[in-house]
Short mmCIF file of C-alpha atoms and ligand atoms in Angstrom, two decimals:
data_model
loop_
_atom_site.label_atom_id
_atom_site.label_comp_id
_atom_site.label_asym_id
_atom_site.label_seq_id
_atom_site.Cartn_x
_atom_site.Cartn_y
_atom_site.Cartn_z
CA MET A 1 -10.50 3.90 -2.03
CA SER A 2 -7.89 6.13 -3.19
CA SER A 3 -7.87 7.69 -6.75
CA ILE A 4 -6.23 4.41 -8.23
CA GLU A 5 -8.42 2.59 -9.89
CA THR A 6 -6.57 0.14 -11.69
CA VAL A 7 -3.87 -2.10 -10.30
CA GLY A 8 -1.57 -3.85 -13.16
CA ILE A 9 0.40 -6.32 -11.70
CA ILE A 10 3.44 -8.05 -13.13
CA GLY A 11 3.77 -12.14 -12.22
CA ALA A 12 1.52 -14.28 -11.32
CA GLY A 13 2.88 -16.49 -9.12
CA GLN A 14 2.47 -16.76 -5.47
CA MET A 15 2.89 -13.42 -4.91
CA GLY A 16 0.79 -11.35 -7.78
CA GLY A 17 -1.45 -13.77 -6.87
CA GLY A 18 -2.01 -13.26 -3.77
CA ILE A 19 -1.81 -9.31 -4.44
CA ALA A 20 -4.30 -9.66 -7.40
CA HIS A 21 -6.51 -11.61 -4.63
CA VAL A 22 -6.47 -9.01 -2.08
CA CYS A 23 -7.00 -5.86 -4.89
CA ALA A 24 -10.04 -6.86 -6.26
CA LEU A 25 -11.78 -8.14 -3.27
CA ALA A 26 -11.20 -4.11 -2.54
CA GLY A 27 -12.79 -3.19 -5.85
CA TYR A 28 -9.68 -2.46 -7.53
CA GLN A 29 -9.70 -3.46 -11.20
CA VAL A 30 -6.87 -5.86 -11.83
CA LEU A 31 -4.59 -6.44 -15.17
CA LEU A 32 -2.16 -10.32 -13.89
CA TYR A 33 0.43 -10.01 -16.60
CA ASP A 34 3.07 -12.76 -16.69
CA ILE A 35 5.22 -14.28 -19.16
CA SER A 36 2.52 -17.23 -20.74
CA GLY A 37 -1.46 -16.89 -20.75
CA GLU A 38 -0.74 -20.22 -19.03
CA ARG A 39 0.75 -19.07 -15.91
CA ILE A 40 -1.86 -15.75 -15.85
CA GLU A 41 -4.92 -18.54 -16.09
CA LYS A 42 -2.94 -21.13 -13.26
CA GLY A 43 -2.76 -18.51 -11.79
CA ILE A 44 -6.23 -17.00 -11.85
CA ALA A 45 -7.42 -20.22 -11.01
CA THR A 46 -5.15 -20.47 -7.38
CA ILE A 47 -7.02 -16.91 -6.84
CA SER A 48 -10.67 -18.21 -7.22
CA GLY A 49 -9.60 -21.48 -5.78
CA ASN A 50 -8.39 -19.68 -2.86
CA MET A 51 -11.26 -17.35 -2.24
CA ALA A 52 -13.59 -19.85 -2.19
CA ARG A 53 -11.60 -21.56 0.87
CA GLN A 54 -12.98 -17.96 2.35
CA VAL A 55 -16.39 -18.60 0.97
CA ALA A 56 -16.67 -21.97 2.77
CA SER A 57 -15.19 -20.61 5.70
CA GLY A 58 -17.56 -17.86 5.77
CA LYS A 59 -15.43 -15.40 5.03
CA LEU A 60 -16.88 -14.19 2.02
CA GLU A 61 -20.25 -13.97 0.35
CA ASP A 62 -19.69 -16.08 -2.90
CA LYS A 63 -21.71 -13.44 -4.87
CA VAL A 64 -18.23 -11.22 -3.31
CA ARG A 65 -16.07 -13.91 -4.86
CA GLN A 66 -18.03 -13.69 -8.08
CA GLU A 67 -17.40 -10.09 -8.93
CA ALA A 68 -13.96 -9.70 -7.08
CA VAL A 69 -13.18 -12.67 -9.50
CA GLY A 70 -14.63 -10.67 -12.53
CA ARG A 71 -12.86 -7.66 -12.35
CA ILE A 72 -9.06 -9.19 -12.47
CA ALA A 73 -8.15 -9.50 -16.13
CA LYS A 74 -5.39 -11.17 -18.07
CA ALA A 75 -3.15 -8.61 -19.13
CA SER A 76 -1.77 -10.72 -22.30
CA GLU A 77 0.84 -7.91 -23.38
CA LEU A 78 2.38 -5.35 -21.31
CA SER A 79 0.65 -2.79 -23.29
CA ASP A 80 -1.97 -3.47 -21.59
CA LEU A 81 -0.85 -2.77 -18.59
CA SER A 82 -1.12 0.71 -20.19
CA ALA A 83 -4.48 1.54 -18.59
CA ALA A 84 -3.07 0.99 -15.02
CA ASP A 85 -2.74 4.01 -12.60
CA LEU A 86 -0.89 1.59 -10.19
CA VAL A 87 2.09 -1.15 -11.13
CA ILE A 88 3.07 -3.65 -9.17
CA GLU A 89 6.06 -6.15 -9.95
CA ALA A 90 6.03 -8.98 -8.03
CA ALA A 91 7.96 -10.87 -10.93
CA THR A 92 11.06 -13.56 -9.80
CA GLU A 93 13.40 -12.06 -6.90
CA ASP A 94 16.36 -11.52 -9.55
CA GLU A 95 17.03 -8.17 -10.54
CA ALA A 96 18.33 -8.36 -14.25
CA THR A 97 14.70 -9.65 -14.25
CA LYS A 98 13.18 -6.83 -12.72
CA ARG A 99 15.72 -4.34 -14.86
CA LYS A 100 13.99 -6.13 -18.23
CA ILE A 101 10.77 -5.79 -17.37
CA TYR A 102 10.93 -1.84 -16.38
CA ALA A 103 12.32 -1.05 -19.30
CA GLN A 104 9.69 -2.78 -21.39
CA LEU A 105 7.48 -1.74 -19.44
CA CYS A 106 8.13 2.14 -19.04
CA PRO A 107 7.24 3.69 -21.84
CA LEU A 108 4.33 1.89 -22.28
CA LEU A 109 2.79 3.21 -19.20
CA ASN A 110 0.84 6.14 -18.50
CA PRO A 111 3.39 8.58 -17.17
CA GLU A 112 1.65 9.32 -14.34
CA ALA A 113 1.41 5.67 -13.32
CA ILE A 114 3.08 4.63 -9.98
CA LEU A 115 5.38 1.73 -10.28
CA ALA A 116 5.61 -0.48 -7.57
CA THR A 117 7.70 -3.27 -6.33
CA ASN A 118 7.03 -6.39 -3.89
CA THR A 119 10.62 -7.24 -4.07
CA SER A 120 11.98 -9.32 -0.87
CA SER A 121 15.19 -7.89 -1.04
CA ILE A 122 16.60 -5.70 -3.76
CA SER A 123 17.71 -1.59 -3.04
CA ILE A 124 14.39 0.38 -4.11
CA THR A 125 16.53 2.86 -5.11
CA ARG A 126 18.92 0.90 -7.63
CA LEU A 127 15.75 -0.22 -9.03
CA ALA A 128 13.95 2.91 -9.80
CA ALA A 129 16.75 4.07 -11.48
CA GLN A 130 16.61 1.69 -13.87
CA THR A 131 12.93 3.62 -14.17
CA ASP A 132 11.98 6.50 -16.09
CA ARG A 133 10.26 7.46 -13.04
CA PRO A 134 11.90 7.27 -10.10
CA GLU A 135 9.94 9.81 -8.59
CA ARG A 136 6.87 7.56 -8.79
CA PHE A 137 8.72 4.47 -8.20
CA ILE A 138 8.03 2.87 -4.67
CA GLY A 139 8.28 -0.73 -2.94
CA ILE A 140 5.08 -1.81 -1.21
CA HIS A 141 6.08 -5.21 0.11
CA PHE A 142 3.92 -7.38 0.69
CA MET A 143 3.73 -10.92 2.89
CA ASN A 144 2.72 -14.11 2.40
CA PRO A 145 -0.06 -15.63 2.31
CA VAL A 146 -1.01 -12.14 1.35
CA PRO A 147 -4.52 -12.43 2.01
CA VAL A 148 -3.78 -13.87 5.43
CA MET A 149 -0.93 -11.74 6.54
CA ASN A 150 -1.79 -8.18 7.79
CA LEU A 151 1.56 -6.32 7.25
CA VAL A 152 3.00 -4.38 4.21
CA GLU A 153 6.38 -2.68 4.36
CA LEU A 154 6.71 0.21 2.49
CA VAL A 155 10.37 1.43 1.34
CA ARG A 156 10.78 5.12 0.01
CA GLY A 157 14.17 5.36 -3.05
CA ILE A 158 16.11 8.35 -2.32
CA ALA A 159 13.69 9.85 -5.45
CA THR A 160 10.23 8.62 -4.01
CA GLU A 161 8.19 11.82 -3.98
CA ASP A 162 6.05 12.44 -1.12
CA HIS A 163 2.74 12.37 -3.44
CA THR A 164 3.68 9.20 -4.03
CA PHE A 165 4.52 7.90 -0.34
CA GLU A 166 1.29 9.16 0.08
CA ALA A 167 -0.69 7.53 -2.52
CA ALA A 168 0.98 4.45 -1.25
CA LYS A 169 -0.02 4.74 1.98
CA GLY A 170 -3.88 5.11 0.86
CA PHE A 171 -3.25 2.31 -1.56
CA VAL A 172 -2.46 -0.35 1.74
CA ALA A 173 -4.90 1.33 3.86
CA SER A 174 -7.27 0.65 1.21
CA LEU A 175 -6.96 -2.67 1.23
CA HIS A 176 -7.20 -2.78 5.27
CA LYS A 177 -3.57 -4.18 5.71
CA THR A 178 -1.53 -2.17 8.50
CA LEU A 179 1.71 -0.95 6.88
CA THR A 180 5.08 -0.46 7.91
CA VAL A 181 7.71 1.98 7.00
CA SER A 182 11.09 0.51 6.22
CA GLU A 183 14.46 2.88 5.43
CA ASP A 184 15.86 1.37 2.06
CA PHE A 185 18.41 -1.28 2.82
CA PRO A 186 19.59 -4.84 1.59
CA ALA A 187 16.44 -7.23 3.04
CA PHE A 188 14.19 -3.87 5.03
CA ILE A 189 13.23 -5.27 8.03
CA VAL A 190 11.39 -8.58 8.08
CA ASN A 191 13.61 -10.44 6.12
CA ARG A 192 16.50 -8.82 7.28
CA ILE A 193 15.12 -10.66 10.81
CA LEU A 194 13.67 -13.56 8.97
CA LEU A 195 15.79 -14.53 6.87
CA PRO A 196 19.12 -15.12 8.67
CA MET A 197 17.16 -17.18 10.79
CA ILE A 198 16.11 -19.09 8.22
CA ASN A 199 19.80 -19.57 7.01
CA GLU A 200 20.63 -20.67 10.39
CA ALA A 201 18.27 -22.72 10.75
CA ILE A 202 19.39 -24.77 7.02
CA TYR A 203 23.16 -24.65 8.94
CA THR A 204 21.62 -26.07 12.20
CA LEU A 205 20.33 -29.18 9.18
CA TYR A 206 23.76 -29.29 7.71
CA GLU A 207 25.54 -29.73 10.65
CA GLY A 208 23.39 -32.13 11.64
CA VAL A 209 22.44 -30.59 15.21
CA GLY A 210 18.99 -31.83 14.48
CA THR A 211 16.85 -33.75 11.62
CA VAL A 212 14.23 -31.25 9.53
CA GLU A 213 11.32 -32.52 11.95
CA ALA A 214 13.45 -32.19 14.78
CA ILE A 215 14.28 -28.73 13.43
CA ASP A 216 10.88 -27.27 12.75
CA THR A 217 9.45 -29.20 15.66
CA ALA A 218 11.84 -27.33 17.86
CA MET A 219 11.11 -23.93 16.48
CA LYS A 220 6.95 -25.08 16.64
CA LEU A 221 6.82 -26.08 20.05
CA GLY A 222 9.69 -24.17 21.39
CA ALA A 223 9.03 -20.81 20.15
CA ASN A 224 5.47 -20.58 19.17
CA HIS A 225 6.20 -20.54 15.39
CA PRO A 226 3.53 -21.22 12.92
CA MET A 227 5.28 -22.78 10.80
CA GLY A 228 9.18 -24.44 11.43
CA PRO A 229 11.76 -22.47 9.82
CA LEU A 230 12.41 -25.34 7.43
CA GLN A 231 8.69 -25.12 6.01
CA LEU A 232 8.94 -21.83 6.26
CA ALA A 233 11.70 -21.71 4.03
CA ASP A 234 9.37 -24.22 1.40
CA PHE A 235 7.18 -22.04 1.71
CA ILE A 236 8.72 -18.56 0.51
CA GLY A 237 10.57 -20.76 -2.20
CA LEU A 238 14.24 -21.39 -1.80
CA ASP A 239 15.18 -19.70 -4.97
CA THR A 240 13.65 -16.56 -3.02
CA CYS A 241 15.56 -17.51 0.00
CA LEU A 242 18.84 -17.64 -1.40
CA SER A 243 18.49 -14.32 -3.60
CA ILE A 244 17.91 -12.46 -0.34
CA MET A 245 20.91 -14.24 0.81
CA GLN A 246 22.75 -13.22 -1.70
CA VAL A 247 21.45 -9.73 -1.63
CA LEU A 248 22.30 -8.79 2.13
CA HIS A 249 25.58 -10.84 1.29
CA ASP A 250 26.80 -8.78 -1.02
CA GLY A 251 24.52 -5.59 0.63
CA LEU A 252 26.12 -5.64 4.33
CA SER A 253 29.24 -7.15 3.09
CA ASP A 254 29.71 -9.05 6.47
CA SER A 255 29.81 -13.19 6.44
CA LYS A 256 27.60 -13.22 9.03
CA TYR A 257 24.73 -13.44 5.85
CA ARG A 258 26.91 -16.32 4.39
CA PRO A 259 24.33 -18.37 2.18
CA CYS A 260 24.15 -21.99 3.78
CA PRO A 261 25.92 -24.20 1.25
CA LEU A 262 22.78 -26.56 1.44
CA LEU A 263 20.48 -24.12 0.46
CA VAL A 264 22.81 -23.51 -2.58
CA LYS A 265 22.50 -27.20 -3.50
CA TYR A 266 18.86 -27.27 -3.38
CA VAL A 267 17.83 -24.58 -5.81
CA GLU A 268 20.49 -26.24 -7.93
CA ALA A 269 19.00 -29.18 -7.78
CA GLY A 270 15.76 -27.41 -8.59
CA TRP A 271 14.11 -28.58 -4.83
CA LEU A 272 12.54 -24.85 -4.44
CA GLY A 273 10.40 -25.98 -1.96
CA ARG A 274 6.04 -25.89 -2.49
CA LYS A 275 6.21 -24.61 -6.07
CA THR A 276 8.18 -27.47 -7.45
CA ASN A 277 6.50 -30.01 -4.76
CA ARG A 278 10.06 -30.67 -3.52
CA GLY A 279 12.71 -28.53 -1.00
CA PHE A 280 13.22 -29.67 2.94
CA TYR A 281 9.92 -31.65 2.78
CA ASP A 282 8.74 -33.60 -0.35
CA TYR A 283 5.10 -33.09 -1.63
CA ARG A 284 4.11 -35.33 -3.92
CA GLY A 285 2.47 -37.59 -1.81
CA GLU A 286 -0.61 -37.39 0.82
CA THR A 287 1.59 -35.86 3.68
CA PRO A 288 4.93 -34.02 3.57
CA VAL A 289 7.49 -36.00 4.14
CA PRO A 290 11.31 -34.61 4.66
CA THR A 291 14.28 -34.73 2.14
CA ARG A 292 17.00 -34.75 5.28
C1 LIG B 301 10.05 -13.71 1.91
C2 LIG B 301 9.44 -12.03 2.33
O1 LIG B 301 9.45 -11.18 1.31
C3 LIG B 301 8.29 -12.00 3.23
C4 LIG B 301 7.50 -12.84 3.63
O2 LIG B 301 6.34 -13.41 3.32
S1 LIG B 301 7.89 -14.05 4.64
C5 LIG B 301 6.55 -15.19 5.26
C6 LIG B 301 5.67 -14.72 5.87
N1 LIG B 301 4.98 -15.56 6.96
C7 LIG B 301 4.95 -16.30 7.29
O3 LIG B 301 5.79 -16.58 8.22
C8 LIG B 301 3.90 -16.93 7.48
C9 LIG B 301 3.53 -18.40 8.87
N2 LIG B 301 2.91 -19.63 8.52
C10 LIG B 301 1.09 -18.43 9.18
O4 LIG B 301 1.09 -17.83 9.29
C11 LIG B 301 0.48 -19.52 9.42
O5 LIG B 301 1.19 -21.15 8.92
C12 LIG B 301 -0.68 -19.61 7.89
C13 LIG B 301 -1.91 -18.74 7.90
C14 LIG B 301 0.60 -19.45 6.42
C15 LIG B 301 -1.75 -21.25 7.69
O6 LIG B 301 -2.48 -21.05 8.81
P1 LIG B 301 -2.68 -22.82 9.29
O7 LIG B 301 -3.56 -22.23 10.76
O8 LIG B 301 -1.58 -23.44 9.45
O9 LIG B 301 -3.07 -23.33 8.51
P2 LIG B 301 -4.31 -22.95 7.22
O10 LIG B 301 -5.78 -23.66 8.59
O11 LIG B 301 -4.69 -24.21 5.85
O12 LIG B 301 -5.21 -21.68 7.24
C16 LIG B 301 -5.50 -20.49 8.04
C17 LIG B 301 -5.86 -19.84 7.46
O13 LIG B 301 -5.62 -18.84 5.78
C18 LIG B 301 -6.46 -19.05 5.24
N3 LIG B 301 -4.99 -19.28 3.91
C19 LIG B 301 -4.26 -20.01 3.90
N4 LIG B 301 -3.65 -19.73 2.86
C20 LIG B 301 -4.38 -18.72 1.90
C21 LIG B 301 -4.17 -17.87 0.90
N5 LIG B 301 -3.22 -18.10 0.43
N6 LIG B 301 -5.60 -17.34 0.24
C22 LIG B 301 -6.17 -16.98 1.27
N7 LIG B 301 -6.11 -17.95 2.29
C23 LIG B 301 -5.42 -18.58 2.50
C24 LIG B 301 -6.86 -20.45 5.53
O14 LIG B 301 -7.73 -20.57 3.98
C25 LIG B 301 -7.33 -20.33 6.69
O15 LIG B 301 -8.75 -20.06 6.89
P3 LIG B 301 -9.63 -19.99 8.26
O16 LIG B 301 -8.93 -19.88 9.33
O17 LIG B 301 -10.96 -19.15 7.54
O18 LIG B 301 -9.89 -21.71 7.26
N1 LIG B 302 7.90 -15.64 -1.49
C1 LIG B 302 7.34 -14.61 -0.76
O1 LIG B 302 7.44 -15.65 0.12
C2 LIG B 302 7.31 -13.67 -1.01
C3 LIG B 302 8.05 -13.13 -1.95
N2 LIG B 302 8.26 -11.75 -2.01
C4 LIG B 302 8.44 -11.08 -3.77
O2 LIG B 302 7.99 -10.97 -4.50
C5 LIG B 302 8.49 -11.50 -5.97
C6 LIG B 302 7.51 -12.21 -6.62
O3 LIG B 302 7.76 -13.79 -5.67
P1 LIG B 302 7.09 -14.71 -5.40
O4 LIG B 302 5.70 -14.91 -5.99
O5 LIG B 302 7.22 -15.44 -4.55
O6 LIG B 302 7.57 -16.17 -6.95
P2 LIG B 302 7.07 -17.14 -8.16
O7 LIG B 302 8.38 -17.74 -8.49
O8 LIG B 302 5.73 -17.58 -6.94
O9 LIG B 302 6.80 -16.02 -9.14
C7 LIG B 302 6.98 -15.45 -9.84
C8 LIG B 302 6.40 -15.40 -11.25
O10 LIG B 302 7.07 -14.06 -12.22
C9 LIG B 302 7.35 -14.77 -13.44
N3 LIG B 302 8.06 -13.54 -14.13
C10 LIG B 302 9.15 -14.52 -14.20
N4 LIG B 302 10.23 -13.76 -15.05
C11 LIG B 302 8.87 -13.08 -15.20
C12 LIG B 302 9.20 -11.46 -16.23
N5 LIG B 302 10.17 -11.10 -17.45
N6 LIG B 302 7.37 -10.90 -16.50
C13 LIG B 302 6.49 -11.79 -15.66
N7 LIG B 302 6.60 -13.00 -15.01
C14 LIG B 302 7.81 -12.97 -14.82
C15 LIG B 302 7.91 -16.01 -13.17
O11 LIG B 302 7.13 -17.09 -13.84
P3 LIG B 302 7.85 -18.41 -14.51
O12 LIG B 302 7.11 -19.10 -13.36
O13 LIG B 302 7.51 -18.78 -15.55
O14 LIG B 302 9.37 -17.98 -14.36
C16 LIG B 302 6.35 -16.24 -11.87
O15 LIG B 302 4.81 -16.34 -12.64
C17 LIG B 302 9.56 -11.67 -5.94
O16 LIG B 302 10.36 -9.90 -5.84
C18 LIG B 302 9.82 -12.04 -4.11
O17 LIG B 302 10.72 -11.69 -3.92
C19 LIG B 302 7.79 -10.81 -1.79
C20 LIG B 302 6.85 -11.08 -0.43
C21 LIG B 302 6.83 -12.59 0.16
#
């Protein structure tokens, strides 16, 4: 374990929950914050359920699960995060939302605390400049689902100090994850490559080249991907996919990153994938049914 003892997490969605899960299992005290108390409680219940699956498959002892869940505390106010040595922001992929959080959070934090973001795409340098601690700000980008995926991308902003980088490296190692370092360019490494592939799959659907089922089957069986690209888009969240494509399009000014109009339409409909029970598949029944 690194010198970090208490980790604050902002956003109790799928990523914040997953990060809390692995931090608690690694022995950290976790403070989980979200806009509403109800959202945090739902997040903790999901973590507990995911750990129970690990117990059921023999990967975890129930005693360890209970102790880990006991290390996750609900942070009802942002000021509760003042006890944290490291705060990881995993709120919605929207720059204005993240900026607003930092403006409220920074005056409440321990001056020595490291502030990290789990952003999928947004410039670390630009986000850091909105805080009082650009030298102690860094991108720690986990992959979804966090308890299962081995990789973490570390992204330094222009001002990130070596001490912050080393502390982040030690923290990632303590979670038994493998890290890669990415330069601070739009969407970093994984999403620079993955999201245009997903966007292209949506164009393939939009242009009628194949149905949802045909496209996903083609990539699962033809390229050995564990999930088809449309299934994966639903899993990531279509709002997050669209935000990442917009960051790529704006940041690299290249039309090859133009978000597919069909992706925009699904997001405008509020069909965001798994989290709203409808996206390229409808999840409201027993088995997912393609929506096109
Ligand atoms: C957008 C970004 O910024 C970056 C990103 O994250 S991009 C997304 C990256 N992620 C991917 O590409 C995921 C691709 N999909 C996969 O790898 C697999 O489909 C998957 C691991 C998610 C599920 O695998 P699967 O074999 O289809 O399903 P399933 O059998 O249910 O799960 C496999 C194991 O993972 C576990 N698991 C799945 N989700 C879990 C979760 N949230 N928490 C804990 N365990 C979980 C299951 O319990 C199961 O464990 P056992 O083998 O011990 O039973
Ligand atoms: N989905 C993925 O596969 C991956 C996502 N990421 C990144 O992780 C971050 C979170 O994504 P993800 O977990 O998928 O998104 P979710 O939509 O599942 O969760 C986001 C959470 O943030 C909450 N939130 C919104 N505004 C605030 C705020 N002002 N203060 C506190 N909490 C807030 C949301 O609450 P509410 O629901 O009430 O709005 C929600 O609970 C994003 O930056 C995303 O790009 C990184 C890797 C993979």
